[in-house]
Coordinates of C-alpha atoms and ligand atoms in Angstrom, one line a residue:
M1 CA 0.0 0.0 0.0
K2 CA 1.5 3.3 -1.1
F3 CA 0.6 4.9 2.2
L4 CA 2.9 2.6 4.2
K5 CA 6.0 4.2 2.5
Y6 CA 6.7 7.1 4.7
G7 CA 9.4 8.9 6.6
S8 CA 10.9 10.6 3.5
K9 CA 9.9 14.1 4.4
L10 CA 11.3 14.8 7.8
K11 CA 9.9 18.0 9.2
L12 CA 11.3 19.3 12.5
A13 CA 8.5 19.5 15.1
V14 CA 9.4 18.8 18.6
A15 CA 12.4 16.6 19.4
V16 CA 11.9 14.5 22.4
L17 CA 14.5 12.0 23.4
V18 CA 13.1 9.0 25.1
G19 CA 15.4 6.5 26.7
G20 CA 15.4 3.6 29.1
L21 CA 12.2 2.0 27.8
S22 CA 11.4 -1.7 27.6
A23 CA 13.6 -4.4 26.2
C24 CA 11.6 -4.3 23.0
A25 CA 13.8 -5.0 20.0
I26 CA 12.7 -1.8 18.3
Q27 CA 14.4 1.0 20.1
P28 CA 12.6 4.4 20.5
T29 CA 13.7 7.2 18.3
A30 CA 13.4 11.0 18.7
F31 CA 10.0 12.3 17.8
N32 CA 10.2 14.2 14.6
Y33 CA 6.8 14.0 13.1
A34 CA 7.1 13.3 9.4
T35 CA 4.1 14.1 7.2
P36 CA 3.3 10.7 5.5
D37 CA 2.5 10.2 1.9
Q38 CA -1.3 10.7 1.9
P39 CA -3.6 7.9 0.7
N40 CA -6.2 8.1 -2.0
D41 CA -8.1 5.0 -1.1
P42 CA -11.2 4.0 -3.1
V43 CA -14.7 4.2 -1.6
G44 CA -16.7 1.1 -0.6
Y45 CA -16.0 -2.3 0.8
Q46 CA -12.3 -2.9 0.3
E47 CA -10.7 -6.2 1.3
K48 CA -7.9 -5.6 3.9
P49 CA -5.2 -8.1 4.7
G50 CA -5.0 -7.8 8.5
W51 CA -1.7 -6.6 9.9
A52 CA 0.9 -8.7 11.8
T53 CA 3.1 -6.5 13.9
Q54 CA 5.6 -6.8 16.7
G55 CA 6.5 -4.5 19.6
F56 CA 3.4 -2.4 19.3
A57 CA 0.4 -1.7 17.2
V58 CA -2.1 1.0 16.6
A59 CA -5.4 1.0 14.7
A60 CA -7.6 3.9 13.8
A61 CA -10.3 4.9 11.3
N62 CA -8.0 7.0 9.0
P63 CA -4.5 6.2 7.7
L64 CA -3.2 9.7 8.7
A65 CA -4.5 9.2 12.2
T66 CA -3.0 5.7 12.5
D67 CA 0.3 7.0 11.3
A68 CA 0.4 9.7 13.9
G69 CA -0.1 7.1 16.6
Y70 CA 2.6 4.9 15.0
Q71 CA 5.1 7.7 15.0
V72 CA 4.4 8.5 18.6
L73 CA 4.8 4.8 19.5
M74 CA 8.1 4.7 17.5
A75 CA 9.3 7.5 19.7
G76 CA 8.6 5.5 22.8
G77 CA 5.3 7.1 23.5
S78 CA 2.7 5.1 25.6
A79 CA -0.6 3.7 24.3
I80 CA -2.4 6.8 25.7
D81 CA 0.1 9.1 24.1
A82 CA -0.6 7.4 20.7
A83 CA -4.4 7.6 21.3
I84 CA -4.1 11.4 22.0
A85 CA -2.1 12.0 18.8
V86 CA -4.6 9.9 16.8
Q87 CA -7.6 11.7 18.3
M88 CA -6.2 15.2 17.4
V89 CA -5.6 14.0 13.8
L90 CA -9.1 12.5 13.6
T91 CA -10.5 15.9 14.6
L92 CA -9.0 17.2 11.4
V93 CA -9.2 14.4 8.9
E94 CA -12.4 12.5 10.1
P95 CA -14.2 15.6 11.5
Q96 CA -17.6 14.0 10.7
S97 CA -17.2 11.3 13.4
S98 CA -15.3 12.6 16.5
G99 CA -13.1 15.4 17.8
I100 CA -12.4 17.9 20.4
G101 CA -16.0 19.2 20.1
G102 CA -17.3 15.8 21.3
G103 CA -16.8 13.1 24.0
A104 CA -15.1 9.8 24.5
F105 CA -14.7 6.7 26.6
V106 CA -11.1 5.6 27.3
L107 CA -10.4 2.1 28.6
H108 CA -6.8 1.6 29.7
H109 CA -4.9 -1.4 30.9
D110 CA -1.4 -1.0 32.4
G111 CA -0.6 -4.7 32.6
K112 CA -2.2 -5.0 36.0
K113 CA -5.5 -3.1 36.2
V114 CA -8.1 -1.7 33.9
E115 CA -9.3 1.9 34.3
A116 CA -12.3 3.5 32.7
Y117 CA -12.0 7.2 31.9
D118 CA -15.4 8.9 31.2
G119 CA -15.2 11.9 28.9
R120 CA -18.9 11.8 27.9
E121 CA -20.5 15.1 27.1
A122 CA -22.8 16.6 29.7
A123 CA -26.0 18.5 29.4
P124 CA -25.7 22.2 30.3
S125 CA -26.8 22.9 33.9
A126 CA -29.9 24.8 32.7
A127 CA -31.1 21.9 30.5
T128 CA -34.4 20.3 31.6
D129 CA -36.4 17.2 30.5
K130 CA -38.4 19.5 28.2
L131 CA -35.3 20.2 26.1
F132 CA -36.5 18.4 23.0
L133 CA -40.3 19.1 23.4
D134 CA -42.2 21.6 21.2
A135 CA -44.5 24.3 22.4
Q136 CA -47.3 21.7 22.6
G137 CA -45.1 19.4 24.8
K138 CA -44.6 16.9 22.0
P139 CA -41.1 15.5 21.1
L140 CA -39.5 17.5 18.2
P141 CA -38.8 15.7 14.9
F142 CA -35.5 13.9 15.6
I143 CA -33.5 15.9 13.0
D144 CA -34.8 19.2 14.3
G145 CA -33.3 18.3 17.6
V146 CA -30.0 17.2 16.0
V147 CA -29.4 20.3 13.8
S148 CA -29.7 22.8 16.6
G149 CA -28.0 24.4 19.6
L150 CA -30.2 22.3 21.9
S151 CA -28.3 19.1 21.1
V152 CA -24.8 20.3 21.9
G153 CA -23.4 18.7 25.1
V154 CA -20.4 20.2 27.0
P155 CA -17.4 18.6 25.3
G156 CA -15.4 16.1 27.2
T157 CA -12.7 14.7 24.9
L158 CA -9.9 17.0 25.9
S159 CA -10.6 16.7 29.6
V160 CA -10.6 12.9 29.5
L161 CA -7.5 12.6 27.4
E162 CA -5.7 15.1 29.7
M163 CA -6.8 13.0 32.8
A164 CA -5.5 9.7 31.2
H165 CA -2.3 11.4 30.0
K166 CA -1.5 12.7 33.6
E167 CA -1.7 9.1 34.8
H168 CA -0.2 7.1 31.8
G169 CA 1.4 9.6 29.4
K170 CA 5.2 9.4 28.7
L171 CA 5.7 12.0 26.0
P172 CA 4.9 15.6 26.8
W173 CA 1.3 16.6 26.1
A174 CA 2.4 19.4 23.7
T175 CA 4.4 16.9 21.6
L176 CA 1.3 14.9 20.9
M177 CA -0.4 17.9 19.2
Q178 CA 2.4 18.2 16.7
P179 CA 1.1 15.8 14.0
A180 CA -2.3 17.5 14.0
I181 CA -0.8 21.0 14.0
Q182 CA 1.4 20.1 11.0
L183 CA -1.3 18.4 9.0
A184 CA -3.8 21.3 9.7
E185 CA -1.2 23.9 8.6
Q186 CA 0.1 22.0 5.5
G187 CA -3.2 20.6 4.6
F188 CA -4.4 17.0 4.2
K189 CA -6.0 15.2 1.3
L190 CA -9.8 15.0 1.7
S191 CA -10.6 11.3 2.0
P192 CA -13.3 9.4 0.0
H193 CA -15.1 8.7 3.3
L194 CA -15.3 12.3 4.2
H195 CA -16.2 13.3 0.6
R196 CA -19.1 10.7 0.6
G197 CA -20.3 12.1 3.9
L198 CA -20.3 15.7 2.5
Q199 CA -22.2 14.5 -0.6
A200 CA -24.9 12.9 1.5
E201 CA -25.2 15.9 3.8
A202 CA -28.1 18.3 3.7
Y203 CA -27.5 20.6 6.7
L204 CA -23.8 21.5 7.0
M205 CA -24.1 24.2 4.3
K206 CA -26.3 26.3 6.5
D207 CA -23.5 26.9 8.9
P208 CA -21.4 29.7 7.2
V209 CA -18.1 28.5 8.8
A210 CA -18.6 24.9 7.7
A211 CA -19.9 26.0 4.3
S212 CA -16.7 27.9 3.5
Y213 CA -14.5 25.2 4.8
F214 CA -16.0 22.0 3.3
Y215 CA -17.6 23.4 0.1
D216 CA -16.4 25.4 -3.0
A217 CA -17.9 28.7 -4.1
Q218 CA -20.6 26.9 -6.0
G219 CA -21.6 25.0 -2.9
K220 CA -20.1 21.7 -4.1
P221 CA -18.1 19.5 -1.6
H222 CA -14.4 19.7 -2.2
P223 CA -13.3 16.6 -4.2
V224 CA -11.5 13.6 -3.0
G225 CA -7.8 14.4 -2.8
Y226 CA -8.4 18.2 -2.4
V227 CA -5.8 19.6 0.0
L228 CA -7.8 21.1 2.9
K229 CA -6.0 23.4 5.3
N230 CA -7.4 24.3 8.6
P231 CA -5.4 27.2 10.1
E232 CA -8.0 27.9 12.7
L233 CA -7.8 24.4 14.1
A234 CA -4.0 24.5 13.9
A235 CA -4.1 27.6 16.1
I236 CA -6.5 25.9 18.5
F237 CA -4.2 22.8 18.7
R238 CA -1.3 25.2 19.5
D239 CA -3.4 26.7 22.3
I240 CA -4.3 23.2 23.5
A241 CA -0.6 22.2 23.5
V242 CA 0.0 25.0 26.0
R243 CA -3.2 25.2 28.0
G244 CA -4.6 21.7 27.7
S245 CA -8.4 21.4 28.1
Q246 CA -8.5 25.0 29.4
A247 CA -8.2 26.1 25.8
L248 CA -11.9 25.0 25.4
K249 CA -13.0 26.2 28.8
Q250 CA -11.8 29.8 28.9
G251 CA -10.8 32.3 26.3
P252 CA -11.7 33.2 22.7
V253 CA -12.5 29.6 21.5
A254 CA -14.7 28.9 24.6
E255 CA -16.5 32.2 24.0
A256 CA -17.0 31.4 20.4
L257 CA -18.3 27.9 21.3
V258 CA -20.9 29.3 23.7
Q259 CA -21.9 32.0 21.3
K260 CA -22.4 29.4 18.5
V261 CA -24.7 27.3 20.7
R262 CA -26.6 30.2 22.3
Q263 CA -27.1 32.2 19.0
H264 CA -28.3 29.3 16.9
P265 CA -30.7 30.9 14.5
T266 CA -33.7 28.6 15.1
R267 CA -33.1 26.5 18.3
P268 CA -30.5 28.1 20.6
G269 CA -29.1 26.0 23.5
S270 CA -28.4 27.2 27.0
M271 CA -24.7 26.4 27.3
T272 CA -22.6 28.9 29.3
L273 CA -18.9 29.5 29.9
Q274 CA -19.6 28.2 33.4
D275 CA -20.8 24.9 32.0
L276 CA -17.5 24.6 30.1
A277 CA -15.4 25.5 33.1
N278 CA -17.3 23.1 35.3
Y279 CA -16.9 20.0 33.1
K280 CA -14.8 17.2 34.6
A281 CA -13.8 13.9 33.2
K282 CA -14.6 11.0 35.6
K283 CA -13.0 7.8 36.5
R284 CA -15.4 4.9 36.7
E285 CA -15.2 1.3 37.8
P286 CA -14.8 -0.7 34.6
L287 CA -17.5 -3.2 34.0
C288 CA -15.8 -6.7 33.8
F289 CA -17.5 -10.1 33.5
D290 CA -16.4 -13.7 32.9
H291 CA -17.2 -15.4 29.7
A292 CA -16.8 -19.2 29.1
V293 CA -16.5 -20.1 25.5
Q294 CA -18.3 -23.4 24.9
T295 CA -16.7 -24.3 21.6
T296 CA -13.2 -24.2 23.0
G297 CA -13.7 -24.6 26.7
K298 CA -11.6 -21.4 27.2
N299 CA -12.5 -18.8 29.8
F300 CA -12.1 -15.1 29.4
Q301 CA -12.6 -11.9 31.3
L302 CA -14.2 -9.1 29.2
C303 CA -13.9 -5.5 30.4
G304 CA -15.8 -2.5 29.0
F305 CA -17.5 0.7 30.0
P306 CA -20.2 0.9 32.7
P307 CA -23.1 3.3 32.4
P308 CA -23.6 5.9 31.1
S309 CA -22.7 3.4 28.3
S310 CA -25.2 0.7 27.7
G311 CA -22.7 -1.2 25.5
T312 CA -20.9 -3.6 27.8
L313 CA -24.0 -4.4 29.8
A314 CA -25.9 -5.3 26.6
I315 CA -23.0 -7.4 25.2
G316 CA -22.6 -9.2 28.5
Q317 CA -26.3 -10.0 28.6
M318 CA -26.3 -11.3 25.0
L319 CA -23.2 -13.5 25.5
G320 CA -24.6 -14.8 28.8
I321 CA -28.1 -15.5 27.3
L322 CA -26.5 -17.3 24.3
N323 CA -24.5 -19.5 26.5
N324 CA -27.7 -20.8 27.9
T325 CA -28.9 -21.9 24.5
S326 CA -27.4 -24.2 21.8
A327 CA -26.1 -21.1 20.0
G328 CA -23.1 -21.0 22.4
K329 CA -21.8 -24.2 20.7
M330 CA -22.8 -23.4 17.1
P331 CA -20.0 -23.1 14.5
L332 CA -20.2 -21.0 11.3
E333 CA -21.8 -22.7 8.4
Q334 CA -19.9 -22.4 5.1
G335 CA -18.1 -19.4 6.6
L336 CA -21.3 -17.5 7.7
P337 CA -23.5 -17.3 10.8
S338 CA -26.3 -19.8 10.2
S339 CA -30.0 -18.9 10.3
D340 CA -30.4 -20.9 13.5
W341 CA -27.6 -19.0 15.2
L342 CA -29.0 -15.7 13.9
H343 CA -32.4 -16.5 15.4
F344 CA -30.9 -17.1 18.8
Y345 CA -28.5 -14.1 18.6
T346 CA -31.2 -11.6 17.5
E347 CA -33.6 -12.9 20.2
A348 CA -30.9 -12.4 22.8
A349 CA -30.4 -8.9 21.4
R350 CA -34.1 -8.1 21.7
L351 CA -34.0 -9.1 25.4
A352 CA -30.8 -7.1 26.0
F353 CA -32.2 -4.0 24.2
A354 CA -35.5 -4.2 26.2
D355 CA -33.5 -4.0 29.4
R356 CA -31.2 -1.3 28.0
G357 CA -34.3 0.9 27.2
Q358 CA -35.8 0.4 30.6
F359 CA -32.8 0.7 33.0
V360 CA -29.7 2.4 31.6
G361 CA -28.8 6.0 32.2
D362 CA -26.1 8.2 33.8
P363 CA -25.3 6.4 37.1
D364 CA -24.9 9.8 38.8
F365 CA -28.7 10.3 38.2
V366 CA -30.1 6.9 37.8
Q367 CA -30.3 4.0 40.3
A368 CA -29.0 0.6 38.9
P369 CA -31.5 -2.2 39.4
G370 CA -31.0 -3.5 43.0
G371 CA -28.3 -0.8 43.4
D372 CA -25.7 -2.6 41.1
W373 CA -25.5 -2.8 37.3
K374 CA -24.1 -6.3 37.7
T375 CA -27.6 -7.6 38.6
M376 CA -28.3 -7.3 34.9
L377 CA -25.5 -9.8 34.2
H378 CA -26.3 -12.3 37.0
P379 CA -26.2 -15.9 35.7
T380 CA -29.6 -16.7 37.3
Y381 CA -31.2 -13.7 35.7
L382 CA -29.7 -14.4 32.3
K383 CA -30.7 -18.1 32.5
Q384 CA -34.3 -16.9 33.2
R385 CA -34.2 -14.4 30.3
S386 CA -32.8 -17.1 27.9
S387 CA -35.8 -19.3 28.7
L388 CA -38.0 -16.8 26.9
I389 CA -36.4 -17.7 23.6
G390 CA -38.5 -20.2 21.6
S391 CA -38.5 -21.6 18.1
Q392 CA -40.4 -18.5 16.8
S393 CA -39.2 -14.9 17.1
M394 CA -40.7 -12.9 20.0
K395 CA -40.4 -9.9 17.6
V396 CA -40.4 -7.4 20.5
A397 CA -39.1 -8.3 23.9
Q398 CA -40.3 -6.8 27.2
P399 CA -37.8 -5.7 29.8
G400 CA -37.0 -8.1 32.7
N401 CA -36.7 -7.5 36.4
P402 CA -33.0 -8.2 37.2
A403 CA -33.0 -7.3 40.9
G404 CA -36.4 -8.7 41.6
T405 CA -37.7 -5.3 42.6
K406 CA -40.1 -3.0 40.9
T407 CA -38.4 -0.4 38.7
A408 CA -39.2 3.3 38.9
Y409 CA -38.6 3.9 35.2
A410 CA -40.5 3.6 32.0
P411 CA -39.0 2.1 28.8
M412 CA -37.3 4.6 26.5
P413 CA -38.7 4.5 22.9
S414 CA -36.3 3.6 20.2
Q415 CA -34.4 6.6 18.7
E416 CA -31.8 7.0 16.0
E417 CA -28.1 7.0 16.8
Y418 CA -25.1 7.2 14.4
G419 CA -21.6 8.3 14.0
T420 CA -18.4 7.8 16.1
S421 CA -14.8 6.4 15.6
H422 CA -12.7 3.8 17.4
I423 CA -9.0 3.7 18.3
S424 CA -7.1 0.6 19.6
V425 CA -3.5 0.7 20.8
I426 CA -1.0 -1.6 22.5
D427 CA 2.4 -0.1 23.3
R428 CA 5.8 -1.6 23.7
D429 CA 5.3 -2.0 27.5
G430 CA 2.0 -3.9 27.0
N431 CA -0.3 -1.0 28.0
A432 CA -3.5 -1.2 26.0
V433 CA -6.1 1.4 25.1
A434 CA -9.6 0.9 23.7
M435 CA -11.1 4.3 23.0
T436 CA -14.4 5.0 21.4
T437 CA -14.9 8.7 20.5
T438 CA -17.8 10.6 19.0
I439 CA -19.6 13.8 18.0
E440 CA -22.7 11.6 17.6
A441 CA -24.4 12.1 14.2
V442 CA -22.3 12.4 11.1
F443 CA -21.0 16.0 11.3
G444 CA -22.6 16.3 14.8
S445 CA -24.9 19.3 15.3
R446 CA -23.6 20.8 12.0
L447 CA -22.1 23.7 13.9
M448 CA -18.5 24.6 13.3
V449 CA -16.6 26.7 15.9
N450 CA -14.2 29.4 14.7
S451 CA -12.8 31.9 17.1
G452 CA -13.4 34.8 14.7
Q453 CA -9.8 35.9 14.3
G454 CA -9.8 35.7 10.5
R455 CA -8.6 32.2 10.1
H456 CA -10.2 29.5 7.9
G457 CA -11.9 26.4 9.4
G458 CA -12.5 25.2 12.9
F459 CA -14.0 22.1 14.6
L460 CA -17.5 20.6 14.7
L461 CA -19.7 20.5 17.8
N462 CA -21.4 17.4 18.9
N463 CA -25.1 16.7 19.0
E464 CA -24.7 14.2 21.8
L465 CA -27.7 15.3 23.8
T466 CA -29.9 13.6 21.2
D467 CA -28.7 10.3 22.8
F468 CA -31.1 11.3 25.6
S469 CA -34.7 10.3 25.3
F470 CA -36.7 13.2 23.7
A471 CA -39.7 12.1 25.7
P472 CA -39.1 12.5 29.4
T473 CA -41.9 10.2 30.5
D474 CA -44.2 7.5 29.2
A475 CA -47.9 8.1 28.5
K476 CA -48.7 7.6 32.2
G477 CA -46.1 10.1 33.3
L478 CA -43.6 7.5 34.6
P479 CA -40.1 9.0 34.1
I480 CA -37.6 7.5 31.6
A481 CA -34.2 6.7 33.1
N482 CA -32.4 8.4 30.1
R483 CA -34.4 11.6 30.1
V484 CA -32.6 15.0 30.0
E485 CA -31.5 16.6 33.2
G486 CA -29.0 19.5 33.9
G487 CA -25.4 18.2 34.1
K488 CA -26.4 14.6 33.2
R489 CA -24.5 12.5 30.6
P490 CA -26.6 10.9 27.9
R491 CA -26.8 7.1 27.6
S492 CA -24.3 5.7 25.1
S493 CA -23.8 2.5 23.1
M494 CA -20.0 3.0 22.8
S495 CA -18.3 -0.3 23.7
P496 CA -14.6 -0.1 23.9
T497 CA -13.6 -3.6 25.0
L498 CA -10.5 -5.3 26.5
V499 CA -10.4 -9.1 26.6
F500 CA -8.2 -11.1 29.0
E501 CA -7.5 -14.8 29.4
K502 CA -9.2 -15.6 32.6
D503 CA -6.6 -17.9 34.1
S504 CA -3.4 -16.0 33.3
G505 CA -4.9 -12.5 33.3
K506 CA -3.0 -11.8 30.0
L507 CA -4.4 -9.3 27.5
K508 CA -5.9 -11.1 24.5
M509 CA -7.5 -8.2 22.5
T510 CA -8.5 -4.6 22.4
G511 CA -11.3 -3.5 20.1
G512 CA -14.5 -1.5 19.4
S513 CA -16.5 0.2 16.6
P514 CA -18.5 3.2 15.7
G515 CA -22.1 2.8 14.6
G516 CA -24.7 4.2 17.0
A517 CA -26.7 1.6 18.8
V518 CA -25.4 -1.1 16.4
I519 CA -22.0 -0.6 17.9
I520 CA -23.2 -3.2 20.4
H521 CA -23.7 -5.7 17.7
Y522 CA -20.5 -4.9 15.8
T523 CA -18.5 -5.4 19.0
G524 CA -20.5 -8.5 19.8
K525 CA -19.6 -9.9 16.4
L526 CA -15.9 -9.1 17.1
L527 CA -16.0 -11.1 20.4
I528 CA -18.0 -14.1 19.1
G529 CA -15.9 -14.3 15.9
T530 CA -12.6 -14.3 17.6
L531 CA -13.5 -16.2 20.8
Q532 CA -16.2 -18.7 19.6
W533 CA -15.5 -19.2 15.9
G534 CA -11.7 -19.1 16.1
L535 CA -11.3 -16.4 13.4
N536 CA -8.6 -13.7 13.6
T537 CA -9.6 -10.1 14.0
Q538 CA -9.6 -9.3 10.3
Q539 CA -11.6 -12.4 9.3
T540 CA -14.1 -11.6 12.1
I541 CA -14.4 -8.0 11.0
N542 CA -15.0 -9.1 7.4
L543 CA -18.0 -11.3 8.4
P544 CA -21.3 -9.8 7.4
N545 CA -23.0 -7.7 10.1
F546 CA -26.3 -8.5 11.8
S547 CA -28.4 -6.8 14.5
S548 CA -31.7 -6.3 16.2
L549 CA -32.6 -3.2 18.3
N550 CA -35.7 -5.0 19.6
G551 CA -37.6 -4.7 16.4
P552 CA -36.8 -6.1 13.0
T553 CA -33.9 -8.5 12.3
I554 CA -31.4 -6.4 10.4
L555 CA -28.9 -8.1 8.1
E556 CA -26.1 -6.5 6.1
E557 CA -27.4 -6.2 2.6
K558 CA -26.1 -8.6 -0.1
R559 CA -24.0 -10.5 2.4
F560 CA -26.3 -13.4 3.4
P561 CA -27.8 -16.0 1.1
E562 CA -31.5 -15.9 0.3
S563 CA -31.9 -19.3 2.2
T564 CA -30.9 -17.6 5.4
V565 CA -33.4 -14.8 5.0
K566 CA -36.2 -17.3 4.2
A567 CA -35.3 -19.5 7.2
L568 CA -35.4 -16.5 9.5
Q569 CA -38.7 -15.4 8.0
G570 CA -40.0 -18.9 8.6
K571 CA -39.2 -18.4 12.3
G572 CA -41.3 -15.2 12.3
H573 CA -38.5 -12.6 11.9
D574 CA -39.3 -9.3 10.1
V575 CA -36.0 -9.3 8.1
R576 CA -34.6 -6.0 6.7
E577 CA -31.4 -5.8 4.7
T578 CA -29.5 -2.6 5.0
P579 CA -25.8 -1.4 4.6
L580 CA -24.7 -1.7 8.4
P581 CA -21.4 0.1 7.9
S582 CA -19.4 -0.9 11.0
G583 CA -16.0 0.6 11.6
L584 CA -14.4 -2.1 13.8
Q585 CA -10.7 -1.7 14.7
A586 CA -9.1 -4.5 16.8
I587 CA -5.7 -5.8 17.8
E588 CA -5.2 -9.2 19.2
V589 CA -2.1 -10.6 21.0
T590 CA -0.5 -13.5 19.2
P591 CA 2.4 -15.8 20.3
T592 CA 4.8 -13.7 18.2
G593 CA 3.4 -10.1 18.6
F594 CA 0.1 -8.7 17.5
F595 CA -2.5 -9.1 14.7
G596 CA -4.7 -6.1 13.9
G597 CA -7.8 -5.9 11.8
A598 CA -9.5 -2.8 10.4
D599 CA -13.0 -2.6 8.9
P600 CA -13.2 -3.1 5.1
R601 CA -16.3 -0.9 5.1
R602 CA -14.3 2.2 6.1
E603 CA -10.8 3.7 5.7
G604 CA -9.0 2.4 8.8
V605 CA -5.6 0.7 8.9
V606 CA -3.4 -0.8 11.5
M607 CA 0.3 0.0 11.9
G608 CA 3.3 -1.4 13.8
P609 CA 6.8 -2.7 13.2
K610 CA 6.7 -5.6 10.8
P611 CA 7.8 -9.0 12.3
Ligands
LIG1 N1 -23.2 8.7 20.0 C1 -22.9 7.3 20.0 C2 -23.0 6.7 21.3 O1 -22.6 7.3 22.3 O2 -23.5 5.6 21.4

């Protein structure tokens, strides 16, 4: 691949000598960020080889972002250092998915313990559960909520990275801004994925800052390969290099951000400078559970994010329910999930999504069933839930009663979720990061912040608050757990995951995906493919996608034979075939190093020293 030739154009950035690191054969070098040759990858499903590496590995959704992480790791940077450099470059080159205007969950393993850093956006303090209701008290049309100042949550990405860097960083914070500064100033080639997003986009043009950045004078999106410079963002990165997360809490950029939200022409939000200043990343107890794989007899511990994410809870419920059925022992049939297996899987998904809608919300505002989220993963409860699966689809599952006590909440109706990006890293000391990061919808709230100092470009603001329920209560007035409240963090589906061998405690894999609520199924597929079906990360990622959000059975279009669709319909499934564009990135530990996989449906690549 042309992109993998790099290192020719050395540009002096910041030289940081790093010594005395591990006994890894590849010795750290000084950090001199070199702008790589820039890819011009084609659009659409592109087969990827999977990448064997040794020493370390980094996987991200865009080759320029992966490369920034690679160069940081080459210079002896830690996994979190690499993730920071990757995130800054993603803000520039994959602005539609994640960035400093959004939020993120960072899962970190230092060889001994797992830590969960929560950088989820928060509702402004003045927000109420009427945020997304119209004058008649009815929920707004979903897109009207998204494309507005109402949807913008207080960003958390910089705060959470800063927190994790203080505890696990090796290279100076400022050094990690260098790749993004250089690319923003020199320009980067607009990727096919970004171009396709712009072509499909109907609202971004209404924001004058975004319009002049992403589109030409005739209102057409810049073409693939167009060299896009973002001097405003470069200046912001320079400020972040010095002031860290304060750069978005106080000063001209913070003021411009608040003004953008509060002066939205149709639906202004309530965010204040005080909301920005008050934001704090939080450390949470990671959610870990045991998983016995019936096809191999091997035992694993899976760790992921607790609420406000619903991801790991739902994945744990699905795996636990499936292990109580014959699906836990089923192999692939002719290289594909069989209709029998898909029946069990999507039924387990219905049950898990029913519980997700009923119970999960920000744990600082919402009581876990029985006071502990793990009641939802209790083996007795999951066995009882699995007994609801019959030979015909239940179509729509009802929530259960994990703690045996009456819940105070009403189920949240299904809502759209999109967007997001995933980063996986393992460094030369064996530290691992699984980080899922988002501005929610593709291009977020479609608001681009520019500090108004005459520079071109900026960064996009999230619409994360539309991950809250628009309706605060059910028809009887019973509150919904995930309703809007001031200072609350919206429920997420992001599922950054670390897998460990149960007996040895050794790291086996780091992975995750974008994809809104379907993140849960993409990550579920990654775990089942690698642990149950014995595939490597790339083979698993290549498998067709499947899902149910407690409604129809959704299959990736043109990837399953007609016989599978017919067999599922025979079991009463309402089968829909759609694109299901996952963006999985995963790295597994092998006897000789690492093997990384990146999703053929998007532009991601994995990099690391070749064995
Ligand atoms: N906005 C995607 C998620 O948090 O699930």
